[in-house]
Amino acid sequence: MVLRAIEQKIEALFEGVFGRAFRTNVQPVELARKLSKEMDDHKTVSVSRVYVPNEYTIYLSASDREQFADYQGSLIAELEEYITEHAKRESYALLTPPKVLLETDDDLAIGEFGIATRMVQPKHGKRPPEEPQEEVESGATMIYKPVQQPTEAASLADIPVEREIAVLSWDGQTKRVDKRRVVLGRSRDCDIQVEDANVSRRHAELRQEGATYWIVDLDSTNGIEVNGRRVKRAKLEPGDSFTVGETEVTFATERQ
């Protein structure tokens, strides 16, 4: 199988140099597999084609990013080849050859990584008649965590006995969120509608990953702020507040 052959190339490229380090750090082959999963999860169906994102930004902790410093170009090339072959196998359509970007995110711990997707229009040339007519909104950043943390034992605080849910409060309203992923925006199609002219139709996403909550900007016009600081994505703690448009939302949690 072509994809397995590319996986073996990725493993061979880094095994000798990073084999020992990557037992606790991000595994390059895991990046490849999760990229293909994100491609599958962000399909756009036209009349006779299934389009998928052509730009993938991988967010790594500073420690994980440092491991790739001297080999970043080779890793990116292999990852791009991997998702290109995955698209061919699934008969997906791409607006341009897929592009992979690496970024550092200081909020991520060793072994964690995030992936954000975009469908970017080609800069030149004619577009196929069935192609999406506008650039599709970026997908929210999906955070992946290692199955186990061999360097640090889990504490009791990391293992909730009861289900914890988020509670959002704004303009005299209170909303209890019992889903792990909700979209906030001006559109009635959003999970949480915010009636504010400065809020985009799909403005931000609140996501629960394990016991942690994240707020993620969905490429909104006016962006988001957390505790007065402009961010693209941020971890939320009880008592934090975030702003969408001109609406300030207070975040809290409670046991269900």
PDB file of C-alpha atoms in Angstrom:
ATOM      1  CA  MET A   1       0.000   0.000   0.000  1.00  0.00           C
ATOM      2  CA  VAL A   2       1.283   3.442  -0.969  1.00  0.00           C
ATOM      3  CA  LEU A   3       0.277   5.118   2.309  1.00  0.00           C
ATOM      4  CA  ARG A   4       1.998   2.456   4.390  1.00  0.00           C
ATOM      5  CA  ALA A   5       5.145   2.877   2.307  1.00  0.00           C
ATOM      6  CA  ILE A   6       5.142   6.613   2.998  1.00  0.00           C
ATOM      7  CA  GLU A   7       4.572   5.952   6.713  1.00  0.00           C
ATOM      8  CA  GLN A   8       7.645   3.730   6.685  1.00  0.00           C
ATOM      9  CA  LYS A   9       9.632   6.525   5.027  1.00  0.00           C
ATOM     10  CA  ILE A  10       8.528   8.961   7.730  1.00  0.00           C
ATOM     11  CA  GLU A  11       9.438   6.472  10.456  1.00  0.00           C
ATOM     12  CA  ALA A  12      12.816   5.729   8.871  1.00  0.00           C
ATOM     13  CA  LEU A  13      13.598   9.412   8.387  1.00  0.00           C
ATOM     14  CA  PHE A  14      13.358  10.130  12.123  1.00  0.00           C
ATOM     15  CA  GLU A  15      13.798   6.791  13.868  1.00  0.00           C
ATOM     16  CA  GLY A  16      17.578   6.857  14.109  1.00  0.00           C
ATOM     17  CA  VAL A  17      17.868  10.409  15.392  1.00  0.00           C
ATOM     18  CA  PHE A  18      14.665  10.809  17.377  1.00  0.00           C
ATOM     19  CA  GLY A  19      13.628   7.248  18.265  1.00  0.00           C
ATOM     20  CA  ARG A  20      14.337   7.621  21.956  1.00  0.00           C
ATOM     21  CA  ALA A  21      13.104  11.212  22.282  1.00  0.00           C
ATOM     22  CA  PHE A  22       9.795  10.559  20.555  1.00  0.00           C
ATOM     23  CA  ARG A  23       8.692   8.004  23.103  1.00  0.00           C
ATOM     24  CA  THR A  24       7.334  10.989  25.028  1.00  0.00           C
ATOM     25  CA  ASN A  25       7.197  13.577  22.231  1.00  0.00           C
ATOM     26  CA  VAL A  26       4.942  13.814  19.184  1.00  0.00           C
ATOM     27  CA  GLN A  27       5.389  10.908  16.782  1.00  0.00           C
ATOM     28  CA  PRO A  28       5.833  12.069  13.151  1.00  0.00           C
ATOM     29  CA  VAL A  29       3.790   9.162  11.785  1.00  0.00           C
ATOM     30  CA  GLU A  30       0.944  10.112  14.154  1.00  0.00           C
ATOM     31  CA  LEU A  31       0.901  13.574  12.570  1.00  0.00           C
ATOM     32  CA  ALA A  32       0.425  11.945   9.165  1.00  0.00           C
ATOM     33  CA  ARG A  33      -2.474   9.790  10.336  1.00  0.00           C
ATOM     34  CA  LYS A  34      -4.242  12.661  12.090  1.00  0.00           C
ATOM     35  CA  LEU A  35      -3.827  14.893   9.010  1.00  0.00           C
ATOM     36  CA  SER A  36      -5.719  12.330   6.943  1.00  0.00           C
ATOM     37  CA  LYS A  37      -8.397  12.156   9.672  1.00  0.00           C
ATOM     38  CA  GLU A  38      -8.815  15.949   9.569  1.00  0.00           C
ATOM     39  CA  MET A  39      -9.115  15.740   5.783  1.00  0.00           C
ATOM     40  CA  ASP A  40     -11.916  13.172   6.161  1.00  0.00           C
ATOM     41  CA  ASP A  41     -13.668  15.274   8.814  1.00  0.00           C
ATOM     42  CA  HIS A  42     -13.753  18.499   6.763  1.00  0.00           C
ATOM     43  CA  LYS A  43     -15.233  17.418   3.441  1.00  0.00           C
ATOM     44  CA  THR A  44     -17.344  19.751   1.290  1.00  0.00           C
ATOM     45  CA  VAL A  45     -19.691  18.017  -1.153  1.00  0.00           C
ATOM     46  CA  SER A  46     -20.471  19.680  -4.504  1.00  0.00           C
ATOM     47  CA  VAL A  47     -22.657  18.325  -7.328  1.00  0.00           C
ATOM     48  CA  SER A  48     -20.323  15.500  -8.296  1.00  0.00           C
ATOM     49  CA  ARG A  49     -17.123  16.044  -6.296  1.00  0.00           C
ATOM     50  CA  VAL A  50     -16.026  15.896  -2.691  1.00  0.00           C
ATOM     51  CA  TYR A  51     -13.650  18.757  -1.893  1.00  0.00           C
ATOM     52  CA  VAL A  52     -11.287  18.668   1.072  1.00  0.00           C
ATOM     53  CA  PRO A  53      -9.051  21.309   2.702  1.00  0.00           C
ATOM     54  CA  ASN A  54      -5.764  22.039   0.966  1.00  0.00           C
ATOM     55  CA  GLU A  55      -3.977  23.812   3.832  1.00  0.00           C
ATOM     56  CA  TYR A  56      -3.164  22.192   7.185  1.00  0.00           C
ATOM     57  CA  THR A  57      -1.506  24.039  10.063  1.00  0.00           C
ATOM     58  CA  ILE A  58       0.021  21.818  12.747  1.00  0.00           C
ATOM     59  CA  TYR A  59       0.503  23.429  16.180  1.00  0.00           C
ATOM     60  CA  LEU A  60       3.234  21.912  18.364  1.00  0.00           C
ATOM     61  CA  SER A  61       4.626  22.604  21.808  1.00  0.00           C
ATOM     62  CA  ALA A  62       7.967  24.436  21.840  1.00  0.00           C
ATOM     63  CA  SER A  63       9.733  21.231  22.878  1.00  0.00           C
ATOM     64  CA  ASP A  64       8.190  19.135  20.125  1.00  0.00           C
ATOM     65  CA  ARG A  65       8.842  21.837  17.520  1.00  0.00           C
ATOM     66  CA  GLU A  66      12.506  21.981  18.517  1.00  0.00           C
ATOM     67  CA  GLN A  67      12.872  18.261  17.757  1.00  0.00           C
ATOM     68  CA  PHE A  68      12.074  18.981  14.097  1.00  0.00           C
ATOM     69  CA  ALA A  69      14.306  22.055  13.716  1.00  0.00           C
ATOM     70  CA  ASP A  70      16.914  20.463  11.434  1.00  0.00           C
ATOM     71  CA  TYR A  71      14.473  18.206   9.586  1.00  0.00           C
ATOM     72  CA  GLN A  72      11.393  20.357   9.196  1.00  0.00           C
ATOM     73  CA  GLY A  73      11.580  20.608   5.411  1.00  0.00           C
ATOM     74  CA  SER A  74      11.831  16.840   4.982  1.00  0.00           C
ATOM     75  CA  LEU A  75       8.998  16.207   7.429  1.00  0.00           C
ATOM     76  CA  ILE A  76       6.681  18.682   5.703  1.00  0.00           C
ATOM     77  CA  ALA A  77       7.430  17.146   2.291  1.00  0.00           C
ATOM     78  CA  GLU A  78       6.636  13.649   3.563  1.00  0.00           C
ATOM     79  CA  LEU A  79       3.419  14.783   5.258  1.00  0.00           C
ATOM     80  CA  GLU A  80       2.256  16.562   2.115  1.00  0.00           C
ATOM     81  CA  GLU A  81       2.952  13.435   0.054  1.00  0.00           C
ATOM     82  CA  TYR A  82       1.016  11.351   2.568  1.00  0.00           C
ATOM     83  CA  ILE A  83      -2.165  13.426   2.467  1.00  0.00           C
ATOM     84  CA  THR A  84      -1.922  13.772  -1.320  1.00  0.00           C
ATOM     85  CA  GLU A  85      -1.984   9.982  -1.625  1.00  0.00           C
ATOM     86  CA  HIS A  86      -4.812   9.766   0.913  1.00  0.00           C
ATOM     87  CA  ALA A  87      -6.879  12.210  -1.185  1.00  0.00           C
ATOM     88  CA  LYS A  88      -6.221  10.118  -4.325  1.00  0.00           C
ATOM     89  CA  ARG A  89      -7.229   6.909  -2.569  1.00  0.00           C
ATOM     90  CA  GLU A  90     -10.507   8.433  -1.347  1.00  0.00           C
ATOM     91  CA  SER A  91     -11.169  10.225  -4.690  1.00  0.00           C
ATOM     92  CA  TYR A  92     -11.213  13.629  -2.987  1.00  0.00           C
ATOM     93  CA  ALA A  93     -10.840  16.832  -5.000  1.00  0.00           C
ATOM     94  CA  LEU A  94      -8.242  19.464  -4.009  1.00  0.00           C
ATOM     95  CA  LEU A  95      -8.224  23.085  -5.192  1.00  0.00           C
ATOM     96  CA  THR A  96      -4.413  23.063  -5.089  1.00  0.00           C
ATOM     97  CA  PRO A  97      -1.751  20.568  -3.973  1.00  0.00           C
ATOM     98  CA  PRO A  98      -2.025  20.278  -0.177  1.00  0.00           C
ATOM     99  CA  LYS A  99       0.199  22.475   1.957  1.00  0.00           C
ATOM    100  CA  VAL A 100       1.378  21.697   5.503  1.00  0.00           C
ATOM    101  CA  LEU A 101       2.556  24.426   7.913  1.00  0.00           C
ATOM    102  CA  LEU A 102       4.179  24.022  11.339  1.00  0.00           C
ATOM    103  CA  GLU A 103       3.580  26.527  14.147  1.00  0.00           C
ATOM    104  CA  THR A 104       4.525  26.702  17.830  1.00  0.00           C
ATOM    105  CA  ASP A 105       1.820  27.020  20.493  1.00  0.00           C
ATOM    106  CA  ASP A 106       3.048  27.609  24.043  1.00  0.00           C
ATOM    107  CA  ASP A 107      -0.300  26.424  25.471  1.00  0.00           C
ATOM    108  CA  LEU A 108       0.397  22.854  24.328  1.00  0.00           C
ATOM    109  CA  ALA A 109       2.192  20.315  26.511  1.00  0.00           C
ATOM    110  CA  ILE A 110       4.816  17.871  25.253  1.00  0.00           C
ATOM    111  CA  GLY A 111       3.139  15.186  23.163  1.00  0.00           C
ATOM    112  CA  GLU A 112       0.074  17.319  22.378  1.00  0.00           C
ATOM    113  CA  PHE A 113      -0.550  18.871  18.985  1.00  0.00           C
ATOM    114  CA  GLY A 114      -3.302  20.716  17.170  1.00  0.00           C
ATOM    115  CA  ILE A 115      -4.384  20.743  13.529  1.00  0.00           C
ATOM    116  CA  ALA A 116      -6.342  23.531  11.837  1.00  0.00           C
ATOM    117  CA  THR A 117      -7.622  23.165   8.254  1.00  0.00           C
ATOM    118  CA  ARG A 118      -8.403  25.659   5.519  1.00  0.00           C
ATOM    119  CA  MET A 119      -9.741  25.420   1.981  1.00  0.00           C
ATOM    120  CA  VAL A 120      -7.788  28.070   0.066  1.00  0.00           C
ATOM    121  CA  GLN A 121      -8.676  29.186  -3.453  1.00  0.00           C
ATOM    122  CA  PRO A 122      -5.905  29.050  -6.088  1.00  0.00           C
ATOM    123  CA  LYS A 123      -4.410  32.468  -6.794  1.00  0.00           C
ATOM    124  CA  HIS A 124      -4.274  32.081 -10.567  1.00  0.00           C
ATOM    125  CA  GLY A 125      -6.112  30.243 -13.308  1.00  0.00           C
ATOM    126  CA  LYS A 126      -9.729  29.295 -13.853  1.00  0.00           C
ATOM    127  CA  ARG A 127     -11.638  27.420 -11.213  1.00  0.00           C
ATOM    128  CA  PRO A 128     -13.636  24.267 -12.017  1.00  0.00           C
ATOM    129  CA  PRO A 129     -17.355  25.089 -12.426  1.00  0.00           C
ATOM    130  CA  GLU A 130     -18.328  22.892  -9.466  1.00  0.00           C
ATOM    131  CA  GLU A 131     -15.664  24.297  -7.145  1.00  0.00           C
ATOM    132  CA  PRO A 132     -16.869  26.040  -3.967  1.00  0.00           C
ATOM    133  CA  GLN A 133     -17.363  29.665  -4.977  1.00  0.00           C
ATOM    134  CA  GLU A 134     -15.989  31.168  -1.791  1.00  0.00           C
ATOM    135  CA  GLU A 135     -13.166  30.261   0.504  1.00  0.00           C
ATOM    136  CA  VAL A 136     -14.562  27.878   3.095  1.00  0.00           C
ATOM    137  CA  GLU A 137     -14.233  28.942   6.709  1.00  0.00           C
ATOM    138  CA  SER A 138     -11.305  27.439   8.546  1.00  0.00           C
ATOM    139  CA  GLY A 139     -12.009  24.382  10.605  1.00  0.00           C
ATOM    140  CA  ALA A 140     -11.563  24.785  14.340  1.00  0.00           C
ATOM    141  CA  THR A 141      -8.250  23.551  15.660  1.00  0.00           C
ATOM    142  CA  MET A 142      -8.495  19.922  16.764  1.00  0.00           C
ATOM    143  CA  ILE A 143      -6.255  19.113  19.732  1.00  0.00           C
ATOM    144  CA  TYR A 144      -4.740  15.643  19.977  1.00  0.00           C
ATOM    145  CA  LYS A 145      -3.270  14.348  23.217  1.00  0.00           C
ATOM    146  CA  PRO A 146      -1.076  11.307  23.782  1.00  0.00           C
ATOM    147  CA  VAL A 147      -2.869   8.215  25.012  1.00  0.00           C
ATOM    148  CA  GLN A 148      -0.637   8.196  28.061  1.00  0.00           C
ATOM    149  CA  GLN A 149       1.849  10.584  29.646  1.00  0.00           C
ATOM    150  CA  PRO A 150       4.807   8.383  30.653  1.00  0.00           C
ATOM    151  CA  THR A 151       6.763  11.255  32.170  1.00  0.00           C
ATOM    152  CA  GLU A 152       4.044  12.435  34.557  1.00  0.00           C
ATOM    153  CA  ALA A 153       1.554  10.479  36.637  1.00  0.00           C
ATOM    154  CA  ALA A 154      -2.054  11.597  36.446  1.00  0.00           C
ATOM    155  CA  SER A 155      -3.321  13.352  39.536  1.00  0.00           C
ATOM    156  CA  LEU A 156      -6.790  12.922  41.005  1.00  0.00           C
ATOM    157  CA  ALA A 157      -7.650  16.405  39.765  1.00  0.00           C
ATOM    158  CA  ASP A 158      -7.201  15.170  36.178  1.00  0.00           C
ATOM    159  CA  ILE A 159      -9.752  12.371  36.639  1.00  0.00           C
ATOM    160  CA  PRO A 160     -13.188  13.876  37.234  1.00  0.00           C
ATOM    161  CA  VAL A 161     -15.572  11.611  39.105  1.00  0.00           C
ATOM    162  CA  GLU A 162     -18.603  13.315  37.574  1.00  0.00           C
ATOM    163  CA  ARG A 163     -19.160  14.818  34.143  1.00  0.00           C
ATOM    164  CA  GLU A 164     -18.141  18.470  34.051  1.00  0.00           C
ATOM    165  CA  ILE A 165     -20.030  20.848  31.794  1.00  0.00           C
ATOM    166  CA  ALA A 166     -19.398  24.446  30.760  1.00  0.00           C
ATOM    167  CA  VAL A 167     -21.615  27.344  31.781  1.00  0.00           C
ATOM    168  CA  LEU A 168     -21.586  30.510  29.643  1.00  0.00           C
ATOM    169  CA  SER A 169     -23.119  33.795  30.828  1.00  0.00           C
ATOM    170  CA  TRP A 170     -23.632  36.998  28.826  1.00  0.00           C
ATOM    171  CA  ASP A 171     -26.127  39.877  28.708  1.00  0.00           C
ATOM    172  CA  GLY A 172     -28.226  38.374  31.486  1.00  0.00           C
ATOM    173  CA  GLN A 173     -28.383  34.980  29.788  1.00  0.00           C
ATOM    174  CA  THR A 174     -26.934  31.696  31.048  1.00  0.00           C
ATOM    175  CA  LYS A 175     -26.307  28.671  28.827  1.00  0.00           C
ATOM    176  CA  ARG A 176     -25.225  25.257  30.079  1.00  0.00           C
ATOM    177  CA  VAL A 177     -23.216  23.386  27.472  1.00  0.00           C
ATOM    178  CA  ASP A 178     -23.491  19.595  27.662  1.00  0.00           C
ATOM    179  CA  LYS A 179     -21.876  18.948  24.261  1.00  0.00           C
ATOM    180  CA  ARG A 180     -18.133  18.720  23.748  1.00  0.00           C
ATOM    181  CA  ARG A 181     -18.164  21.025  20.735  1.00  0.00           C
ATOM    182  CA  VAL A 182     -20.414  24.037  20.128  1.00  0.00           C
ATOM    183  CA  VAL A 183     -20.254  26.951  17.695  1.00  0.00           C
ATOM    184  CA  LEU A 184     -21.053  30.524  18.764  1.00  0.00           C
ATOM    185  CA  GLY A 185     -22.133  33.112  16.234  1.00  0.00           C
ATOM    186  CA  ARG A 186     -24.810  35.406  14.864  1.00  0.00           C
ATOM    187  CA  SER A 187     -26.372  32.738  12.637  1.00  0.00           C
ATOM    188  CA  ARG A 188     -29.454  30.883  13.823  1.00  0.00           C
ATOM    189  CA  ASP A 189     -27.709  27.692  12.689  1.00  0.00           C
ATOM    190  CA  CYS A 190     -25.098  28.059  15.451  1.00  0.00           C
ATOM    191  CA  ASP A 191     -25.390  26.047  18.642  1.00  0.00           C
ATOM    192  CA  ILE A 192     -25.301  29.305  20.608  1.00  0.00           C
ATOM    193  CA  GLN A 193     -26.680  32.383  18.876  1.00  0.00           C
ATOM    194  CA  VAL A 194     -25.216  35.723  19.978  1.00  0.00           C
ATOM    195  CA  GLU A 195     -27.294  38.675  18.826  1.00  0.00           C
ATOM    196  CA  ASP A 196     -24.513  41.188  18.214  1.00  0.00           C
ATOM    197  CA  ALA A 197     -23.960  42.931  14.866  1.00  0.00           C
ATOM    198  CA  ASN A 198     -20.199  42.726  15.412  1.00  0.00           C
ATOM    199  CA  VAL A 199     -20.286  38.933  15.766  1.00  0.00           C
ATOM    200  CA  SER A 200     -19.629  36.846  12.645  1.00  0.00           C
ATOM    201  CA  ARG A 201     -22.173  34.280  11.477  1.00  0.00           C
ATOM    202  CA  ARG A 202     -19.856  31.503  12.736  1.00  0.00           C
ATOM    203  CA  HIS A 203     -17.558  33.333  15.104  1.00  0.00           C
ATOM    204  CA  ALA A 204     -15.934  30.908  17.551  1.00  0.00           C
ATOM    205  CA  GLU A 205     -16.035  27.359  18.815  1.00  0.00           C
ATOM    206  CA  LEU A 206     -16.021  26.137  22.408  1.00  0.00           C
ATOM    207  CA  ARG A 207     -14.441  22.702  22.576  1.00  0.00           C
ATOM    208  CA  GLN A 208     -13.936  20.256  25.430  1.00  0.00           C
ATOM    209  CA  GLU A 209     -10.879  18.014  25.210  1.00  0.00           C
ATOM    210  CA  GLY A 210     -10.708  15.686  28.184  1.00  0.00           C
ATOM    211  CA  ALA A 211     -11.106  17.923  31.230  1.00  0.00           C
ATOM    212  CA  THR A 212      -9.906  21.034  29.372  1.00  0.00           C
ATOM    213  CA  TYR A 213     -11.971  23.654  27.543  1.00  0.00           C
ATOM    214  CA  TRP A 214     -10.684  25.705  24.594  1.00  0.00           C
ATOM    215  CA  ILE A 215     -12.124  28.696  22.761  1.00  0.00           C
ATOM    216  CA  VAL A 216     -11.128  28.845  19.088  1.00  0.00           C
ATOM    217  CA  ASP A 217     -11.575  31.709  16.621  1.00  0.00           C
ATOM    218  CA  LEU A 218     -13.213  30.539  13.363  1.00  0.00           C
ATOM    219  CA  ASP A 219     -11.519  33.249  11.272  1.00  0.00           C
ATOM    220  CA  SER A 220     -14.127  35.768  12.407  1.00  0.00           C
ATOM    221  CA  THR A 221     -14.080  39.373  11.220  1.00  0.00           C
ATOM    222  CA  ASN A 222     -13.429  40.920  14.641  1.00  0.00           C
ATOM    223  CA  GLY A 223     -11.612  38.035  16.316  1.00  0.00           C
ATOM    224  CA  ILE A 224     -11.839  36.998  19.960  1.00  0.00           C
ATOM    225  CA  GLU A 225     -10.239  38.187  23.187  1.00  0.00           C
ATOM    226  CA  VAL A 226      -9.685  36.163  26.346  1.00  0.00           C
ATOM    227  CA  ASN A 227      -9.292  38.218  29.517  1.00  0.00           C
ATOM    228  CA  GLY A 228      -8.572  41.249  27.336  1.00  0.00           C
ATOM    229  CA  ARG A 229      -5.901  39.540  25.205  1.00  0.00           C
ATOM    230  CA  ARG A 230      -6.429  38.946  21.480  1.00  0.00           C
ATOM    231  CA  VAL A 231      -6.004  35.247  20.650  1.00  0.00           C
ATOM    232  CA  LYS A 232      -6.711  32.708  17.912  1.00  0.00           C
ATOM    233  CA  ARG A 233      -7.230  29.918  20.426  1.00  0.00           C
ATOM    234  CA  ALA A 234      -6.873  29.720  24.189  1.00  0.00           C
ATOM    235  CA  LYS A 235      -7.418  27.396  27.117  1.00  0.00           C
ATOM    236  CA  LEU A 236     -10.242  28.516  29.418  1.00  0.00           C
ATOM    237  CA  GLU A 237     -10.320  28.326  33.204  1.00  0.00           C
ATOM    238  CA  PRO A 238     -13.394  28.951  35.399  1.00  0.00           C
ATOM    239  CA  GLY A 239     -13.770  32.691  35.902  1.00  0.00           C
ATOM    240  CA  ASP A 240     -12.200  33.595  32.544  1.00  0.00           C
ATOM    241  CA  SER A 241     -14.100  35.823  30.145  1.00  0.00           C
ATOM    242  CA  PHE A 242     -13.903  36.006  26.380  1.00  0.00           C
ATOM    243  CA  THR A 243     -15.239  38.623  23.990  1.00  0.00           C
ATOM    244  CA  VAL A 244     -16.941  38.003  20.645  1.00  0.00           C
ATOM    245  CA  GLY A 245     -17.837  41.203  18.812  1.00  0.00           C
ATOM    246  CA  GLU A 246     -18.806  43.527  21.635  1.00  0.00           C
ATOM    247  CA  THR A 247     -20.291  40.778  23.793  1.00  0.00           C
ATOM    248  CA  GLU A 248     -18.377  39.600  26.858  1.00  0.00           C
ATOM    249  CA  VAL A 249     -19.017  35.988  27.837  1.00  0.00           C
ATOM    250  CA  THR A 250     -18.067  34.601  31.255  1.00  0.00           C
ATOM    251  CA  PHE A 251     -16.906  30.991  31.410  1.00  0.00           C
ATOM    252  CA  ALA A 252     -17.511  28.654  34.350  1.00  0.00           C
ATOM    253  CA  THR A 253     -17.946  24.931  34.937  1.00  0.00           C
ATOM    254  CA  GLU A 254     -20.186  22.803  37.086  1.00  0.00           C
ATOM    255  CA  ARG A 255     -20.657  19.118  37.869  1.00  0.00           C
ATOM    256  CA  GLN A 256     -23.562  17.569  36.035  1.00  0.00           C
TER     257      GLN A 256
END
